[in-house]
Coordinates of C-alpha atoms and ligand atoms in Angstrom, one line a residue:
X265 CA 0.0 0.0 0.0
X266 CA 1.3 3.6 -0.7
X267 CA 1.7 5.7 1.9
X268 CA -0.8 8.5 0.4
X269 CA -1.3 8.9 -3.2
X270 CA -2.2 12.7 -2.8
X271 CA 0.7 14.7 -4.7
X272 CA 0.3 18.4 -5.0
X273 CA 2.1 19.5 -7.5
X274 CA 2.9 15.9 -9.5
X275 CA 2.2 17.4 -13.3
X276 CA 4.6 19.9 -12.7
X277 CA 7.8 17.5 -12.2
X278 CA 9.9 16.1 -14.5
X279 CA 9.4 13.1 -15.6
X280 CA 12.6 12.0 -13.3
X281 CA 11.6 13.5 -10.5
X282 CA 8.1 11.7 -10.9
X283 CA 9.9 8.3 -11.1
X284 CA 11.8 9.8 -7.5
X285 CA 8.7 10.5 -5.9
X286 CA 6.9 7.0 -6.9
X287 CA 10.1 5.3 -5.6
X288 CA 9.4 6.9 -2.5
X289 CA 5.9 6.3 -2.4
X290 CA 5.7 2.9 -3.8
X291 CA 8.6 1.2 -2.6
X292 CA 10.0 0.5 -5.5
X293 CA 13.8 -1.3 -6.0
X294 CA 16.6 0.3 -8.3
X295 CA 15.8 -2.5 -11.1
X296 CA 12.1 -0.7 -10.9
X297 CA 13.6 2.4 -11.7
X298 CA 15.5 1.0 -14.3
X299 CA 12.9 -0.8 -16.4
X300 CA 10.9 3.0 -16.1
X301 CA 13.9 4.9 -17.3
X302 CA 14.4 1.5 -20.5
X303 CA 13.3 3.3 -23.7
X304 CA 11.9 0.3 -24.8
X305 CA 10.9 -2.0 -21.5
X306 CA 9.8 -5.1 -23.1
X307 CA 12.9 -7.3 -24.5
X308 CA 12.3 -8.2 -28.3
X309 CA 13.0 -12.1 -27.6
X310 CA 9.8 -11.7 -25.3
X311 CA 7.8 -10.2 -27.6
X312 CA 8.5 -12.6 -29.7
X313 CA 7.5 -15.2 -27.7
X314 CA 4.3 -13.2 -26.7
X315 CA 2.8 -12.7 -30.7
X316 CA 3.7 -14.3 -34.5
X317 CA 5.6 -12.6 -36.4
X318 CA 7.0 -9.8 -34.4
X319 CA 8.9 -7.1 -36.0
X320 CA 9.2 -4.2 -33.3
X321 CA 7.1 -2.9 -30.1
X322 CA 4.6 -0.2 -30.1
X323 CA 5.3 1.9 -26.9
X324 CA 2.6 3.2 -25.0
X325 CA 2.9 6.2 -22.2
X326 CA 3.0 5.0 -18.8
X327 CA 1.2 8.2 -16.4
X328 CA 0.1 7.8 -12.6
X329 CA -2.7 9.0 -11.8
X330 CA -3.1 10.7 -7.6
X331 CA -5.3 11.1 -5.3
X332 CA -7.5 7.9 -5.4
X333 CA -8.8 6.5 -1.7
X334 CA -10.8 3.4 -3.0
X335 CA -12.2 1.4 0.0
X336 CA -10.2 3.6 2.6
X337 CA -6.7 2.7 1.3
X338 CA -4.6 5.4 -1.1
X339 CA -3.7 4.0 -4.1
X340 CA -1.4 5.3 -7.1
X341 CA -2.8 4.3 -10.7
X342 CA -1.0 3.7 -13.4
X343 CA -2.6 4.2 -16.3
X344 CA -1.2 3.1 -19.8
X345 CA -3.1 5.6 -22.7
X346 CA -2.4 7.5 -26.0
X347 CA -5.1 9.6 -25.0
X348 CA -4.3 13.2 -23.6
X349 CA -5.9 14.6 -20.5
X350 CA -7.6 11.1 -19.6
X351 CA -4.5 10.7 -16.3
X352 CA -5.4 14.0 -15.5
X353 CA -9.0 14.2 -15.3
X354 CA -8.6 10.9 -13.6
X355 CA -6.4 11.9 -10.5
X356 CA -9.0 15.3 -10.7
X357 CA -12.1 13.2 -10.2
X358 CA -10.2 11.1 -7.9
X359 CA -9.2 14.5 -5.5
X360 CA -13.2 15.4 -5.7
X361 CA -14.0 11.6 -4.1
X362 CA -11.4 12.2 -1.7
X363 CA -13.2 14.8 -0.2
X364 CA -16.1 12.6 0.4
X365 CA -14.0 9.8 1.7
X366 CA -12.6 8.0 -1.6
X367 CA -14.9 5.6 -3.3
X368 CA -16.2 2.1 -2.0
X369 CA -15.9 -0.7 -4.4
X370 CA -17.3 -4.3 -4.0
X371 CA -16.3 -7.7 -6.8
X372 CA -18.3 -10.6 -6.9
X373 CA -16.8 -14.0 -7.0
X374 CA -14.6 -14.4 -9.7
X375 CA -16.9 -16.7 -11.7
X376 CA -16.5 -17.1 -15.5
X377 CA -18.7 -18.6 -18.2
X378 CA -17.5 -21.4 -20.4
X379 CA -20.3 -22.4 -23.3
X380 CA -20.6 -25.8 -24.7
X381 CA -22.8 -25.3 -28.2
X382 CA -25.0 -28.6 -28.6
X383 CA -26.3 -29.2 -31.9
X384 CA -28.9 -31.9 -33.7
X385 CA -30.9 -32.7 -30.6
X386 CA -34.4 -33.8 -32.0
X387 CA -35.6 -32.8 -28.0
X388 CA -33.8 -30.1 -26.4
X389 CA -35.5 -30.6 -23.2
X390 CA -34.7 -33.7 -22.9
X391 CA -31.0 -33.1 -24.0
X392 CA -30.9 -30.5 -21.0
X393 CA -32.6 -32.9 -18.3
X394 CA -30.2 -35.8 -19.1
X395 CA -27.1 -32.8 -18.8
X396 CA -28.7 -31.3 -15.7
X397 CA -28.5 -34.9 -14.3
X398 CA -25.4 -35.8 -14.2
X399 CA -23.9 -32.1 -13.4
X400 CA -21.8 -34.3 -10.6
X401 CA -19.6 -35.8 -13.2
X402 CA -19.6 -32.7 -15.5
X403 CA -17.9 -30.8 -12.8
X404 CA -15.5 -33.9 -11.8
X405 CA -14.2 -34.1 -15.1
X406 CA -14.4 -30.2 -15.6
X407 CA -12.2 -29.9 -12.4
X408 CA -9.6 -32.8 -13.1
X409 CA -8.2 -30.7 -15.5
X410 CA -7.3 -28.1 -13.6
X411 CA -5.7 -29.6 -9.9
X412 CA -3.6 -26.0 -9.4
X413 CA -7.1 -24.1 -9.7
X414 CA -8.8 -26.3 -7.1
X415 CA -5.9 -26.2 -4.8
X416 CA -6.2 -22.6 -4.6
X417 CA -9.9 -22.4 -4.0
X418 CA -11.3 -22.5 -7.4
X419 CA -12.8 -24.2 -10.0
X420 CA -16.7 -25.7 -11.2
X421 CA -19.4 -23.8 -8.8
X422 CA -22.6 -24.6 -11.5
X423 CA -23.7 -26.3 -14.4
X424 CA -26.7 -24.3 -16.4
X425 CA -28.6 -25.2 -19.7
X426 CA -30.3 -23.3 -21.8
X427 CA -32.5 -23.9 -25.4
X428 CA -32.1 -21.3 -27.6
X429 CA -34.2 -20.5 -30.8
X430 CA -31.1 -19.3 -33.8
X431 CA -31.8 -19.3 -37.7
X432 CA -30.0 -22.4 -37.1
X433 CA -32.7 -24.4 -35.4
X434 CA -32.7 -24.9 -31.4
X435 CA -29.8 -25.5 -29.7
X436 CA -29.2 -26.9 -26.0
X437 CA -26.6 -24.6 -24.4
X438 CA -24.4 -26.0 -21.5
X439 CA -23.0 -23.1 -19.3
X440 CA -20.1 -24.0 -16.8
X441 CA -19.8 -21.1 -14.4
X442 CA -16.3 -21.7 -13.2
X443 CA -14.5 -20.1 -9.9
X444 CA -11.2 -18.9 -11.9
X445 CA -9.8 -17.3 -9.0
X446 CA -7.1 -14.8 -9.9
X447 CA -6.6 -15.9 -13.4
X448 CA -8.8 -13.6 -16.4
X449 CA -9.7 -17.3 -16.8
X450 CA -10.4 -17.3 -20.4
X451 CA -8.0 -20.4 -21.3
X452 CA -9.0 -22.1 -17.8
X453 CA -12.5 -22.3 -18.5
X454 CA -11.9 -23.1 -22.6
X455 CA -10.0 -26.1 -21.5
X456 CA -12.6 -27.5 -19.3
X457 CA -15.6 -27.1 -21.6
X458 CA -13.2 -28.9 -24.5
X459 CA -13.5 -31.9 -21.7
X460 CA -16.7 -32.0 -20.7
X461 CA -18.3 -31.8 -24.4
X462 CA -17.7 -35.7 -25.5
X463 CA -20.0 -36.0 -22.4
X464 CA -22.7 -34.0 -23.6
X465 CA -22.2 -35.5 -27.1
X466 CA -22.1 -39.3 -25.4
X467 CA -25.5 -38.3 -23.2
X468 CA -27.5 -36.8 -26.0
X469 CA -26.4 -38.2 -29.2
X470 CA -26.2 -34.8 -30.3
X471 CA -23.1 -32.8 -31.6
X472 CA -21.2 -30.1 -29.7
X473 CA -19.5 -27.1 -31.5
X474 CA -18.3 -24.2 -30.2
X475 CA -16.6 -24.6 -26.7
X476 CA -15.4 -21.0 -25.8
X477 CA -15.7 -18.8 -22.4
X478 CA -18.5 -16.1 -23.1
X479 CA -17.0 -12.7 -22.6
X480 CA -20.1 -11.3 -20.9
X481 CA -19.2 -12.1 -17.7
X482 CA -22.4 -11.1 -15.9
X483 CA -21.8 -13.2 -13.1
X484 CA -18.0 -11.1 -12.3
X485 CA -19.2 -8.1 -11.6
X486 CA -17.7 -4.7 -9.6
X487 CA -19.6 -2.6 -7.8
X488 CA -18.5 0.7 -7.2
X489 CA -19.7 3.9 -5.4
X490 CA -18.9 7.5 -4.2
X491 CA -20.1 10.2 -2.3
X492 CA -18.8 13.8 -3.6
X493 CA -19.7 16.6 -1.6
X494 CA -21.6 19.5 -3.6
X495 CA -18.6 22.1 -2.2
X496 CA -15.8 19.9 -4.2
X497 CA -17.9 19.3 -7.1
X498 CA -18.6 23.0 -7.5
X499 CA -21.8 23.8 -6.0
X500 CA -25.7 22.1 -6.4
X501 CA -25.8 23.4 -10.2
X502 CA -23.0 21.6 -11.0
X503 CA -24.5 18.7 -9.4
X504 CA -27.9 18.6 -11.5
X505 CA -25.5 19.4 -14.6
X506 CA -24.5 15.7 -14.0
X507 CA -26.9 14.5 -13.0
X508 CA -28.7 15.4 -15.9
X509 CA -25.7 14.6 -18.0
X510 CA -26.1 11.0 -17.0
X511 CA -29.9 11.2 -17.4
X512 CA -29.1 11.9 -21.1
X513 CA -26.9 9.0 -21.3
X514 CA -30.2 7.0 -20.2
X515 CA -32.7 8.1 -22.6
X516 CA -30.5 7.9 -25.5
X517 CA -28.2 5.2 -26.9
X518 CA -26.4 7.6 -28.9
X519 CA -25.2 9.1 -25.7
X520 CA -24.4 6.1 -23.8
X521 CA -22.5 4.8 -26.0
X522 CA -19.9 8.1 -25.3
X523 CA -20.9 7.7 -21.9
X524 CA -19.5 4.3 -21.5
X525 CA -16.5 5.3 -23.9
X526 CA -15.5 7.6 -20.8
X527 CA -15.7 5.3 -18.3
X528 CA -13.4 2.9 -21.2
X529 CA -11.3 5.1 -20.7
X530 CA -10.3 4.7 -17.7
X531 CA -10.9 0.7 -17.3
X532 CA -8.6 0.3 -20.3
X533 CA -5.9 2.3 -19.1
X534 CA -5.4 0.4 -16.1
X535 CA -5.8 -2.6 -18.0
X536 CA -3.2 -2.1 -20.6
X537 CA -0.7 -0.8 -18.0
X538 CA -1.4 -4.3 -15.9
X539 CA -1.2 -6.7 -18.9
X540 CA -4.8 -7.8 -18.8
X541 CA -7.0 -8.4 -22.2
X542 CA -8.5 -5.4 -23.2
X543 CA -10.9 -6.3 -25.8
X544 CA -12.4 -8.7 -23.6
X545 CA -13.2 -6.1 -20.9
X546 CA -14.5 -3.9 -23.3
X547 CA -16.9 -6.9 -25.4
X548 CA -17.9 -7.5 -21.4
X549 CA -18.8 -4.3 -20.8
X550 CA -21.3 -2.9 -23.7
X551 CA -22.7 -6.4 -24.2
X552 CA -23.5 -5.5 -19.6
X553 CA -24.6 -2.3 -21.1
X554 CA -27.4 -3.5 -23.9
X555 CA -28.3 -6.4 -21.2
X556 CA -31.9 -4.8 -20.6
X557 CA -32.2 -5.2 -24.8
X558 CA -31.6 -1.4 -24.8
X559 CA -28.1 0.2 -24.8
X560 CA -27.6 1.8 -21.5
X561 CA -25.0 3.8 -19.3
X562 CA -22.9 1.5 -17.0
X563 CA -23.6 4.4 -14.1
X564 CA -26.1 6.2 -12.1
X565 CA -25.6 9.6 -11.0
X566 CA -28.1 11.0 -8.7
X567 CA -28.5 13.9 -6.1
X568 CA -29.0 12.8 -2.4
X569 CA -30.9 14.8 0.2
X570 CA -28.6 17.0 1.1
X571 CA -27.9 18.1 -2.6
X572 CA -24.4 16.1 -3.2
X573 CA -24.1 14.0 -5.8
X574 CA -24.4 10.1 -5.5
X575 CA -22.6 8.0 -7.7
X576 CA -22.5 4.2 -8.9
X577 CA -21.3 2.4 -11.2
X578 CA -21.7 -1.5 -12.5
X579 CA -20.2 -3.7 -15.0
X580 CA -18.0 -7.0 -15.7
X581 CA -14.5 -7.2 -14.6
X582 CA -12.9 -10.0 -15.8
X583 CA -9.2 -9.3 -14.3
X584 CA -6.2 -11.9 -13.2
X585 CA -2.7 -11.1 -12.0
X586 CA -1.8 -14.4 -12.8
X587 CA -1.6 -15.8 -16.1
X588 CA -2.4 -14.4 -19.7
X589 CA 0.3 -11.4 -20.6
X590 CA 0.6 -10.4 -16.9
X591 CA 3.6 -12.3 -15.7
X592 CA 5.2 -12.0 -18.8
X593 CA 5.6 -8.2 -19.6
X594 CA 7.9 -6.4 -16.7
X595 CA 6.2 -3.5 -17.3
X596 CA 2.4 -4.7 -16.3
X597 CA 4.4 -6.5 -13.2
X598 CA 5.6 -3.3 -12.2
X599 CA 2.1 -2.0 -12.3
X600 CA 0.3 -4.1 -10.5
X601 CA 3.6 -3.8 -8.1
X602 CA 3.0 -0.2 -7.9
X603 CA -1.1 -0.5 -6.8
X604 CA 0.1 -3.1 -4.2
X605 CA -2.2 -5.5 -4.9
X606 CA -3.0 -9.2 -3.8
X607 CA -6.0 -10.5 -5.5
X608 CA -7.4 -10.4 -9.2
X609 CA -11.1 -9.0 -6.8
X610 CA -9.1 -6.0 -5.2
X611 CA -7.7 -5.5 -9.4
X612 CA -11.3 -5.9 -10.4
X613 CA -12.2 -3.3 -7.5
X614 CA -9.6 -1.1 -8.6
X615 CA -10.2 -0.6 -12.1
X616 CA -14.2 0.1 -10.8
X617 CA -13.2 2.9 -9.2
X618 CA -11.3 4.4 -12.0
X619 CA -14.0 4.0 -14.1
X620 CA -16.7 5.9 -12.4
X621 CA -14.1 8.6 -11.5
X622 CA -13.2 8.7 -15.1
X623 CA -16.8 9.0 -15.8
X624 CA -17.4 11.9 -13.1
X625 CA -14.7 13.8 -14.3
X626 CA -16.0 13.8 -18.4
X627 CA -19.6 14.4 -17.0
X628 CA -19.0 17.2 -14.5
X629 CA -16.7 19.1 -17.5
X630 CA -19.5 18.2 -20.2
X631 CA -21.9 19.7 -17.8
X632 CA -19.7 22.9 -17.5
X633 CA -17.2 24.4 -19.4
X634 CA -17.2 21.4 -21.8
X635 CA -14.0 19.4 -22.3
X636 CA -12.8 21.1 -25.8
X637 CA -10.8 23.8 -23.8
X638 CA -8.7 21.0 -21.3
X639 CA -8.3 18.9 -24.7
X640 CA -7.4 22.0 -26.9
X641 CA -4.6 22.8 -24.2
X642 CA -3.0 18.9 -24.4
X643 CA -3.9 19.4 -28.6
X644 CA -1.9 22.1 -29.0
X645 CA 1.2 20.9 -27.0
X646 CA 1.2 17.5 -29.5
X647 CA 1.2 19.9 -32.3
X648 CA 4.2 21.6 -30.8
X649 CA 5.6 18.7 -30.4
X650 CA 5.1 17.3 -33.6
X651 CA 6.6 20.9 -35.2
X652 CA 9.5 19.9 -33.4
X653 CA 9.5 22.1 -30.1
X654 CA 11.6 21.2 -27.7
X655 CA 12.4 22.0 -23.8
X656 CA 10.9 25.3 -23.1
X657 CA 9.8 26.1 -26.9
X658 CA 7.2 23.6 -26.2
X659 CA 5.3 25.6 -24.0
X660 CA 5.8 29.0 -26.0
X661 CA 4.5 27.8 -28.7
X662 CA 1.1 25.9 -26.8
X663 CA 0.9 29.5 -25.3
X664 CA 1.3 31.4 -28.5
X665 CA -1.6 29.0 -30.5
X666 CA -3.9 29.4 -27.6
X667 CA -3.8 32.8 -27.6
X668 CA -4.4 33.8 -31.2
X669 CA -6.9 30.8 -31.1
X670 CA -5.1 28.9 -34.2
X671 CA -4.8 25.3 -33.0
X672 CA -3.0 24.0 -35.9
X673 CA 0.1 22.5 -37.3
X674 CA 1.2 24.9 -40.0
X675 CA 0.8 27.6 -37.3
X676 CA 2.7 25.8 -34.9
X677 CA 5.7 25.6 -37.2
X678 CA 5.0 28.6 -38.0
X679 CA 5.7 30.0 -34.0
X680 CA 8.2 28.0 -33.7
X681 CA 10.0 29.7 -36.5
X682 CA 9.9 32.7 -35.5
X683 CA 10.8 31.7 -32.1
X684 CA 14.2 30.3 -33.1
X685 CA 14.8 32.9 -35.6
X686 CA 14.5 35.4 -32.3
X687 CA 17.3 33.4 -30.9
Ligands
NAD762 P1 -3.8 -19.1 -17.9 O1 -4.1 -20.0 -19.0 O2 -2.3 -18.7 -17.7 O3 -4.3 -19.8 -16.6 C1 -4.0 -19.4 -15.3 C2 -3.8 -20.7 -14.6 O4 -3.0 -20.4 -13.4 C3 -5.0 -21.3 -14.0 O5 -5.7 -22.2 -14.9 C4 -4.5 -22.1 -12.8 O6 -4.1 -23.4 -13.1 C5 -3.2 -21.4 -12.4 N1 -3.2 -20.7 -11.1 C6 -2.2 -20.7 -10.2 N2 -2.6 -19.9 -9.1 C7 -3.8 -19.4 -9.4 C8 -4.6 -18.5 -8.7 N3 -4.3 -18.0 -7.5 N4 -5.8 -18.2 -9.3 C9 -6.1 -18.7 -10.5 N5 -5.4 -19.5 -11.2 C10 -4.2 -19.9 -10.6 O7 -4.6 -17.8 -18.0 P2 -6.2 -17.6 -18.1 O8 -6.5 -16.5 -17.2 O9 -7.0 -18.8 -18.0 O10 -6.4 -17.0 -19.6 C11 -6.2 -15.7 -19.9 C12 -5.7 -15.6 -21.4 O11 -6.6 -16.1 -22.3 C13 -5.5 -14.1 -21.8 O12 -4.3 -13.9 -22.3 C14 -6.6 -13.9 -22.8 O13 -6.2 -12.9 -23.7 C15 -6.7 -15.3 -23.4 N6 -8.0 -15.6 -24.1 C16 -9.1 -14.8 -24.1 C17 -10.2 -15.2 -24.8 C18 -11.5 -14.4 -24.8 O14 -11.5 -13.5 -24.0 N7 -12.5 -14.6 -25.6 C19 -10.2 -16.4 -25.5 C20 -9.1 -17.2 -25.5 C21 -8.0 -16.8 -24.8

């Protein structure tokens, strides 16, 4: 655990006096610092190993965001995103909780789905009484290929069959919902279902299919919630401005689908910096969102009786620190290193947190000044950038664009032209 992840003044440091300051915080060894300061932290021989056919490695920035308190205990995000301004809003959101006493955040079970596709059953029903029968042996031979699993706790909780109408005819789903522990669980699960489904074929005379986890994992869930007091928000109006924000996300797919991008935002930048499988988490999370057969926000925003605004979000988390890339890239062990944690459900809790802050802070600076002017700022210092400012130029140039009010790249090199030519 870090001792406090409150930082006044943390943009404004170097990016080697940042690494000083998490060393402090975090506890980190001299081999930490090192893989931080590597250009390019992930050797090519294991990238190699990771992918086919590897020819180089994209790099990613690495930020931290402050300031989160998530179930009483300070923790220091990292947060792995192209995206400017998403860190910052983040650890902004994150100082507006604080006031209220951090965020509260609450995983379910780890449990997974694995789906066993039975096809050609001339009765269905009968196919799924005969399965639902012998569920015993299902999970016996379901858990006998996974020993390590079931010595740490894990492993088969429930068989479930369903008959579903397709344009294929009816077809007798199994469901294993498997306890995967601290694994994502994805290749866990797969394996058992590939074992069980001769079974289901031997019981049924019917033929299995598909054998794959289902990525809506809607029995993994996180819970999240905060207070924010009106003062730190801003005052009552800004709290009707989200509340009504979110409301708008709720009557209207087209917004919730930006809605939930926000809250993305934040889930996926914690889940690239810790190695875990993004596209998963984000197929788990909008197919949560359209569960009700309507696309909908993954959180409620409402105003309590005192006039402060209430907050809660819900949605899969499907999360390991074990298995998948996360042992294998330093840079994701580091992470999860850095937010001190112990289990893939305080991860899954985590990442919760960061995604209804992330959410807070989009809504509360759509509801106000809008976001263009933050983004415009970060904008203009990647076109300054990309002009080829360096060291101090960087920022006369940002300051020059924003003033005349011409974001743009020809007037960037433009600036810095006559900046140099000053010289
Ligand atoms: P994995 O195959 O490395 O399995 C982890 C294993 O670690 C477990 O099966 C268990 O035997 C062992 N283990 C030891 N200690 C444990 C503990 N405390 N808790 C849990 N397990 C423990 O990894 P995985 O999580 O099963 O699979 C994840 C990978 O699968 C990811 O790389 C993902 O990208 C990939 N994948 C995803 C999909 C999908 O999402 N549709 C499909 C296929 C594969």
């Amino acid at each position: 655990m870090v001792k406090t992840s409150r930082i006044p003044g943390y943009h404004k440091l170097s990016v080697s006096e940042r690494i000083d300051k998490l060393r402090e915080l975090a506890n980190l060894t001299e081999e930490d610092l090192e893989l931080l300061r590597k250009a390019v932290p992930l050797p090519i021989d294991t990238a190699d190993r990771m992918i086919e056919n590897v020819v180089g490695i994209l790099g990613i920035p690495l930020g931290i965001a402050t300031n989160f308190v998530i179930n009483k205990k300070e923790y220091l995000i990292p947060m792995a995103i192209e995206e400017p301004s998403v860190v910052a809003a983040a650890s902004n959101a994150a100082k507006m909780t604080r006031a209220g006493g951090g965020i509260m955040a609450e995983a379910t079970d780890p449990l997974m789905i694995a789906q066993i596709q039975l096809v050609n059953v001339p009765s269905p029903y009968t196919a799924k009484y005969v399965i639902l029968s012998r569920k015993r042996e299902l999970i016996d031979v379901a858990n006998s290929t996974n020993p390590v699993l079931i010595k740490v706790g894990g492993g088969v909780r429930d068989v479930e069959v369903r008959v579903i109408e397709s344009p294929a005819g009816p077809m007798v789903i199994t469901h294993l919902i498997v306890d995967v522990r601290d694994a994502m669980g994805a290749n866990t699960v797969n394996t058992m279902a590939e074992a069980v489904a001769p079974l289901i074929e031997k019981w049924t005379g019917g033929k299995v299919y598909l054998r794959i986890l289902s990525n809506l994992a809607d029995r993994r869930l996180v819970r999240a919630w905060t207070k924010v007091p009106k003062e730190a928000l801003g005052g009552e109006d800004v709290v009707d401005g989200v509340v009504y924000a979110w409301a708008f996300a709720a009557g209207d797919p087209y917004r919730a689908a930006t809605h939930n991008k926000g809250i993305m935002n934040g889930v996926i930048a914690v889940a690239l910096a810790t190695g875990q499988d993004t596209r998963a988490l984000e197929a788990g999370a909008h197919a949560y969102a359209a569960r009700n057969g309507r696309y909908e926000p993954l959180t409620v925003w409402e105003k309590d009786h005192d006039g402060n605004l209430v907050g809660y979000l819900e949605m899969p988390m499907a999360v390991g620190i074990i298995g998948g890339a996360v042992k294998v890239n330093p840079v994701a062990k580091l992470s999860l290193k850095i937010l001190g944690v112990q289990t893939a459900k305080e991860l899954a809790e985590i990442m919760g947190a960061v995604g209804l802050a992330q959410n807070l802070a989009a809504l509360r600076a759509l509801a106000t000044e809008g976001i263009q002017k933050g983004h415009m700022k970060l904008h203009a210092r990647q076109l300054a950038i990309t002009a080829g400012a360096t060291g101090e130029e960087v920022d006369l140039v940002v300051e020059e664009m924003l003033k005349r009010g011409e974001i743009r790249i020809d007037v960037a090199k433009e600036i810095l032209e006559s900046i140099r030519s000053k010289k």
